PDB file of C-alpha atoms and ligand atoms in Angstrom:
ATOM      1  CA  UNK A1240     -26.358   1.712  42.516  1.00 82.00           C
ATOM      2  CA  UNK A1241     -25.884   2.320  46.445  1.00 87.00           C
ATOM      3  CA  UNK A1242     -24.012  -0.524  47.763  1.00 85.00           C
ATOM      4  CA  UNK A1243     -23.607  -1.642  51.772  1.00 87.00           C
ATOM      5  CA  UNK A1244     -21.134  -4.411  54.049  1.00 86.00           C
ATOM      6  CA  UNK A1245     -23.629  -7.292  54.141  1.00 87.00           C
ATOM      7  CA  UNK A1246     -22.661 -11.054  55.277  1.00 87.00           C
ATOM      8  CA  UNK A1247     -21.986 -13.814  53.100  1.00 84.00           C
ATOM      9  CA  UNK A1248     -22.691 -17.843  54.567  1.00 87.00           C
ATOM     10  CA  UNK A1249     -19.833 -18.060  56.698  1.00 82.00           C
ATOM     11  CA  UNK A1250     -19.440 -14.403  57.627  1.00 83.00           C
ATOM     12  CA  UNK A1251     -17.803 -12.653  55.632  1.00 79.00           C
ATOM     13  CA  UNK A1252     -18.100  -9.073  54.884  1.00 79.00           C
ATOM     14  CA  UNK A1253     -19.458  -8.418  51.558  1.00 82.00           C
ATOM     15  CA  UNK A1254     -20.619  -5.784  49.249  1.00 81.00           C
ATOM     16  CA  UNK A1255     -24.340  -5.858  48.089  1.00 89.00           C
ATOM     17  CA  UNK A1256     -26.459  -3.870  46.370  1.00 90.00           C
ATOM     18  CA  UNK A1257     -29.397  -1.948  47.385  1.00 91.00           C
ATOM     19  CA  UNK A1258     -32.268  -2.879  45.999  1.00 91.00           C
ATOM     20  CA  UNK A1259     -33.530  -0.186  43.430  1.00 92.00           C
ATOM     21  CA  UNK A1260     -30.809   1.951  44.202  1.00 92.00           C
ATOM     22  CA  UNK A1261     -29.726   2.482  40.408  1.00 92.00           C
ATOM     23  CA  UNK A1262     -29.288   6.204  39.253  1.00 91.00           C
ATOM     24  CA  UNK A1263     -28.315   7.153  35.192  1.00 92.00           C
ATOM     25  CA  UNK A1264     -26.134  10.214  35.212  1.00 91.00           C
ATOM     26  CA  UNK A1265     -24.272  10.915  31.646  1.00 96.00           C
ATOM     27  CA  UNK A1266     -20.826  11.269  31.702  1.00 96.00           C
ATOM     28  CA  UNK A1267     -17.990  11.681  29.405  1.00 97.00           C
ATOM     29  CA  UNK A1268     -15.479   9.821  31.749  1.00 94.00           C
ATOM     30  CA  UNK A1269     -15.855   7.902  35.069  1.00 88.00           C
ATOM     31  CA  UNK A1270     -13.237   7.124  37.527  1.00 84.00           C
ATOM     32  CA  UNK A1271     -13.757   4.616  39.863  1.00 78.00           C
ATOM     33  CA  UNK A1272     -12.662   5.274  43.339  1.00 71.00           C
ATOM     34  CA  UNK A1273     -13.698   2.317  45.410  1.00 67.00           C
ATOM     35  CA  UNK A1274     -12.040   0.814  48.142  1.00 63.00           C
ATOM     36  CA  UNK A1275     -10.344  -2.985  48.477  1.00 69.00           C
ATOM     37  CA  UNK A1276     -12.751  -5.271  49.014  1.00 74.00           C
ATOM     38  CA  UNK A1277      -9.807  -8.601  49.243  1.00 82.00           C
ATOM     39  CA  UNK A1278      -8.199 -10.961  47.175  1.00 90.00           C
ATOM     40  CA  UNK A1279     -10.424 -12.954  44.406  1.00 87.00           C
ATOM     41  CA  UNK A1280     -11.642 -16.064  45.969  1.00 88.00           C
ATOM     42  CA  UNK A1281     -12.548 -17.271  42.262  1.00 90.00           C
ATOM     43  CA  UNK A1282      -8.642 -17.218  40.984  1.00 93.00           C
ATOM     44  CA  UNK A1283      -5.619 -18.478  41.936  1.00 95.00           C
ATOM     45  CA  UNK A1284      -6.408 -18.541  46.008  1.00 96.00           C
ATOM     46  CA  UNK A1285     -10.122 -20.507  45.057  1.00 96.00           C
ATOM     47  CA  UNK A1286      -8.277 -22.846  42.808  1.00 97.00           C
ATOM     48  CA  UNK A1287      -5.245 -23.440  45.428  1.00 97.00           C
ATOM     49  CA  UNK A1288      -8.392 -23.456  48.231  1.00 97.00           C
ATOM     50  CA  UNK A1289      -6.454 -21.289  50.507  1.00 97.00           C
ATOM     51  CA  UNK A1290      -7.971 -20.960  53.935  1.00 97.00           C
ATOM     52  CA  UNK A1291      -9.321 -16.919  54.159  1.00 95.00           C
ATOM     53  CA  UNK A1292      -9.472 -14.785  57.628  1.00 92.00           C
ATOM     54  CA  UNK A1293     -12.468 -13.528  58.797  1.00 85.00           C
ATOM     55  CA  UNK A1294     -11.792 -10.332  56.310  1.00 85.00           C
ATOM     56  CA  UNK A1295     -11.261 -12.183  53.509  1.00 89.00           C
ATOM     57  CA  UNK A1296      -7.295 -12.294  53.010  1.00 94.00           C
ATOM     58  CA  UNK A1297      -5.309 -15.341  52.719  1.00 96.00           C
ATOM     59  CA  UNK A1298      -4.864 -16.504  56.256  1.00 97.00           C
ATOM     60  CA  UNK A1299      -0.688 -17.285  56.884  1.00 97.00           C
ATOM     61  CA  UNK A1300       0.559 -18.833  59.936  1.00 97.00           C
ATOM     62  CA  UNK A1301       4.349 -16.886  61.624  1.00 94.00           C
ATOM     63  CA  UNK A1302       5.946 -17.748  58.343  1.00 95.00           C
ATOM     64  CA  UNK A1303       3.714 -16.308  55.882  1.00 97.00           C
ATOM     65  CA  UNK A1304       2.859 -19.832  54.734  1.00 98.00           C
ATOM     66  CA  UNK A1305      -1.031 -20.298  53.692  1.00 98.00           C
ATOM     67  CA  UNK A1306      -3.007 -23.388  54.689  1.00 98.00           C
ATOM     68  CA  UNK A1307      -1.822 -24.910  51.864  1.00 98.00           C
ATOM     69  CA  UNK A1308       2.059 -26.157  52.357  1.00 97.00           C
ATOM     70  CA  UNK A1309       4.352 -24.337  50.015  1.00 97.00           C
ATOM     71  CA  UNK A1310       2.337 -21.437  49.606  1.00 98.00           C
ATOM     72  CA  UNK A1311       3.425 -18.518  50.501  1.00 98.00           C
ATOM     73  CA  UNK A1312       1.681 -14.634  50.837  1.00 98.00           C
ATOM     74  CA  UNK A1313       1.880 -11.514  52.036  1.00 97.00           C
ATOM     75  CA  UNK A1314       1.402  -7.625  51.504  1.00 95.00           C
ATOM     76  CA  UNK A1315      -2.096  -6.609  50.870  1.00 93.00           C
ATOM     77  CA  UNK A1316      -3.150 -10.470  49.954  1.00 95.00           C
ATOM     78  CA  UNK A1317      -2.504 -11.366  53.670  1.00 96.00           C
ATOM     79  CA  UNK A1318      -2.927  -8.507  55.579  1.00 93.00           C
ATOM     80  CA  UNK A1319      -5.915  -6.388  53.292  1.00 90.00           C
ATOM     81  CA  UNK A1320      -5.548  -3.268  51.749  1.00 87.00           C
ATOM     82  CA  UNK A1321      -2.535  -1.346  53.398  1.00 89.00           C
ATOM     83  CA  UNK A1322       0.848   1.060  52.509  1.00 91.00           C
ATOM     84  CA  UNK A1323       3.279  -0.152  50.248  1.00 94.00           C
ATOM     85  CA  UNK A1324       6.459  -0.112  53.053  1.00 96.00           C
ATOM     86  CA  UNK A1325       4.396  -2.836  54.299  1.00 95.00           C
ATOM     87  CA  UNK A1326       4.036  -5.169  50.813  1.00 95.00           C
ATOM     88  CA  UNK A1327       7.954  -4.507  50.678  1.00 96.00           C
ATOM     89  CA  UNK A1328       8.612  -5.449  54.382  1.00 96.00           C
ATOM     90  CA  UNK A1329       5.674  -8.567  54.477  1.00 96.00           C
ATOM     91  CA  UNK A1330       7.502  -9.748  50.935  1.00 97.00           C
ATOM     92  CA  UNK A1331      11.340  -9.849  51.668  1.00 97.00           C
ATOM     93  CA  UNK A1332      10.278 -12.030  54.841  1.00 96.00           C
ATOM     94  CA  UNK A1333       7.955 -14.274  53.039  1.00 97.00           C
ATOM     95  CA  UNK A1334      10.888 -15.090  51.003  1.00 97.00           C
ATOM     96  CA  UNK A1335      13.323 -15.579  53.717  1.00 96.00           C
ATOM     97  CA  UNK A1336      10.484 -17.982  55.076  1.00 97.00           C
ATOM     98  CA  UNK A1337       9.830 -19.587  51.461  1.00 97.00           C
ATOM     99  CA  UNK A1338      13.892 -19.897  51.524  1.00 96.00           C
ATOM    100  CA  UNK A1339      14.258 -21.182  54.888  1.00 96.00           C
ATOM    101  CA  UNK A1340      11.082 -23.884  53.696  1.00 97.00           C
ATOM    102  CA  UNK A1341      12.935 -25.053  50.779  1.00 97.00           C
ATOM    103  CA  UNK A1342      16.393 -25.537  51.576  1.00 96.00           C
ATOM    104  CA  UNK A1343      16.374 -25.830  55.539  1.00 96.00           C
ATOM    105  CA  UNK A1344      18.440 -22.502  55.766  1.00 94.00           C
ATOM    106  CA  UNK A1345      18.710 -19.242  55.306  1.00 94.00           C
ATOM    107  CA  UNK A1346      20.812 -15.995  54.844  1.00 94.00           C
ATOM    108  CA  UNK A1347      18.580 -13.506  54.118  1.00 94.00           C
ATOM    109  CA  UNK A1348      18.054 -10.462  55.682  1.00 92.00           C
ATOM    110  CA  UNK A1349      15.042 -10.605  58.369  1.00 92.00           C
ATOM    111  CA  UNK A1350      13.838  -7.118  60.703  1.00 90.00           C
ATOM    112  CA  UNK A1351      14.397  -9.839  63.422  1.00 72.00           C
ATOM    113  CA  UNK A1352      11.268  -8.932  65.639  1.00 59.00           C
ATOM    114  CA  UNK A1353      10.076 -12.920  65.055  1.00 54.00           C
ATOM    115  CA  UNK A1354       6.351 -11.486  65.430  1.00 55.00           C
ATOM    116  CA  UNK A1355       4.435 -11.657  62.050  1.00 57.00           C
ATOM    117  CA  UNK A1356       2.484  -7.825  62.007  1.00 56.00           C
ATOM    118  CA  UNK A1357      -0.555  -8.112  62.716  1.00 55.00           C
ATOM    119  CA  UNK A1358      -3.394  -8.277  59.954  1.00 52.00           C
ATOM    120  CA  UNK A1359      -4.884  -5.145  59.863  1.00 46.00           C
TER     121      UNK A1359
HETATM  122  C1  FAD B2790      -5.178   4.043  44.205  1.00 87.63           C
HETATM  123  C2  FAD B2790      -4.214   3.543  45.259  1.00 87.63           C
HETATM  124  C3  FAD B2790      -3.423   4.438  45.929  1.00 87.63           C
HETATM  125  C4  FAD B2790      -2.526   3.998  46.901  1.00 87.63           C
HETATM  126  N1  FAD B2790      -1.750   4.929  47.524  1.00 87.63           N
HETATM  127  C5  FAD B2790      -0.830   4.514  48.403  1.00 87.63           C
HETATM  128  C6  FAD B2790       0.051   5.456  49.009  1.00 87.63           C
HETATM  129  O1  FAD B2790       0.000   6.674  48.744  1.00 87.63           O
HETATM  130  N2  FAD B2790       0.967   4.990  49.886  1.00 87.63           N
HETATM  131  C7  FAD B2790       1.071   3.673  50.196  1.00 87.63           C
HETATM  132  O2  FAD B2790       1.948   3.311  50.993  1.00 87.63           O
HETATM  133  N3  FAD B2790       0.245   2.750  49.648  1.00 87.63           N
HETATM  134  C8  FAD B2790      -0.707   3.140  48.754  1.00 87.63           C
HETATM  135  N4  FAD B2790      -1.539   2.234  48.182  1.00 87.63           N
HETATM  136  C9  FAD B2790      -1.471   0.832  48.647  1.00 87.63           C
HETATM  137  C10 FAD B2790      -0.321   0.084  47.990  1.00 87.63           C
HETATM  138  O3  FAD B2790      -0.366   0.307  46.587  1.00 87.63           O
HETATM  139  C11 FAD B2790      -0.499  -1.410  48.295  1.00 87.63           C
HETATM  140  O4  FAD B2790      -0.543  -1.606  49.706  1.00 87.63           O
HETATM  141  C12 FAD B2790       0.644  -2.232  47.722  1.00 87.63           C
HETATM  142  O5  FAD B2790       0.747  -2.023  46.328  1.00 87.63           O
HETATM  143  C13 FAD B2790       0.416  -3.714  47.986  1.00 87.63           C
HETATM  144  O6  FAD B2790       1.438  -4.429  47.367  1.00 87.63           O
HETATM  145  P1  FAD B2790       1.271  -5.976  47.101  1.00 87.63           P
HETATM  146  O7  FAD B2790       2.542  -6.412  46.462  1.00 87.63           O
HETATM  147  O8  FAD B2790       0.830  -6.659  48.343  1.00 87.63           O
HETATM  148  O9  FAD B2790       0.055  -6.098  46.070  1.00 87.63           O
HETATM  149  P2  FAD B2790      -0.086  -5.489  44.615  1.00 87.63           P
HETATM  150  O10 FAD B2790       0.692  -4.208  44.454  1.00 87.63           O
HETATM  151  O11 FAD B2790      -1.552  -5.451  44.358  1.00 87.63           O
HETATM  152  O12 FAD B2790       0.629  -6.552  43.692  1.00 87.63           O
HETATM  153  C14 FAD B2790       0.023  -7.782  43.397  1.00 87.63           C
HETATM  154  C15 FAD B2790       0.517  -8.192  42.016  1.00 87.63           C
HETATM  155  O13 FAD B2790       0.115  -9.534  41.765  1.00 87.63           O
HETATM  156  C16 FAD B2790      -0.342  -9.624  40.446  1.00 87.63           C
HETATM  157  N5  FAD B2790      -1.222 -10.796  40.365  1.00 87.63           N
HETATM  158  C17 FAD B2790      -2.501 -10.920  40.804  1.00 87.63           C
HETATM  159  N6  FAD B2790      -2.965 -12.159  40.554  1.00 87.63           N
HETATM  160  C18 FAD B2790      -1.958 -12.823  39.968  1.00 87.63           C
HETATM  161  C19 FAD B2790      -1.826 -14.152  39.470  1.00 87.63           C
HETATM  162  N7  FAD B2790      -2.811 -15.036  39.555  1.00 87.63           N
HETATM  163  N8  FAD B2790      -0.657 -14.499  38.926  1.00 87.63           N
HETATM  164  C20 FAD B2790       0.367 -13.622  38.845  1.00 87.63           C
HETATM  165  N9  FAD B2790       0.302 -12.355  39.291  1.00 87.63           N
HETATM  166  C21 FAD B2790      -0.846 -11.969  39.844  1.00 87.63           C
HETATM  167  C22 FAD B2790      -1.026  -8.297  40.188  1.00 87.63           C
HETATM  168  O14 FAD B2790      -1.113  -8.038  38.791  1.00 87.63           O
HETATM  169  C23 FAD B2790      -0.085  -7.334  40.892  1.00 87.63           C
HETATM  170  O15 FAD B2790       0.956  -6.909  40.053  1.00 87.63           O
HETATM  171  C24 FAD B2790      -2.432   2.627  47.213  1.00 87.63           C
HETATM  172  C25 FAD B2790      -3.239   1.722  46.528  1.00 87.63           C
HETATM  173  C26 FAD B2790      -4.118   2.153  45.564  1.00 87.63           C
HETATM  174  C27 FAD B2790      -4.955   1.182  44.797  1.00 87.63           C
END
């Protein structure tokens, strides 16, 4: 089956499938090698109804709180698919912000730049 970037209702990018597209080839093993496509929106972030970007990732305000109050995300969740350094760095200052929500301080370590990375 081919498949193209279509639009869903609101905008979204999403995969479709072209119409009679499908192909039989017979194989003894098949890797799949397909690229991110962004969080479920039927699990945890539909059943939490987290507010999604434009590219489908959980949307976060400066401290990686969703639009739900509480919630926290980052790495590939909030900013798509992307480089591990990058889960590590987005999750050590969602928990400084998840810290700083719960108790009214913090001590954790933060890379101190105050700008949340852009989503990219
Ligand atoms: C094939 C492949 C190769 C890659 N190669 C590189 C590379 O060479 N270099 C590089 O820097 N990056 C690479 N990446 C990207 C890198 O792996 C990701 O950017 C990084 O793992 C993102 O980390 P994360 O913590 O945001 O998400 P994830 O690593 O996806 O972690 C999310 C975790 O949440 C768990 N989870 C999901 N739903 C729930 C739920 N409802 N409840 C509880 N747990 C849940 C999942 O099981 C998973 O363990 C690669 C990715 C892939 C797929």
């Amino acid at each position: 089956v081919n498949a193209r970037f279509g639009k869903d209702d609101e905008g979204r990018s999403r995969l479709e499938r072209e119409q009679d597209s499908d192909k039989v080839w017979t194989a003894d093993l098949v890797l799949l090698a397909i690229g991110y496509t962004g969080p479920e929106p039927d699990g945890i972030v539909g059943r939490l109804r987290l507010d999604l970007d434009e590219r489908g990732n959980v949307r976060c305000d400066a401290e990686y709180m969703t639009s739900r109050p509480g919630v926290f995300s980052a790495g590939d969740m909030r900013r798509g698919q992307s480089l591990v350094v990058w889960a590590i760095s987005e999750g050590r200052e969602a928990a400084r912000a998840a810290d700083r929500y719960l108790t009214g301080y913090t001590s954790l370590p933060t890379k101190g730049t105050g700008d949340l990375p852009r989503a990219r």
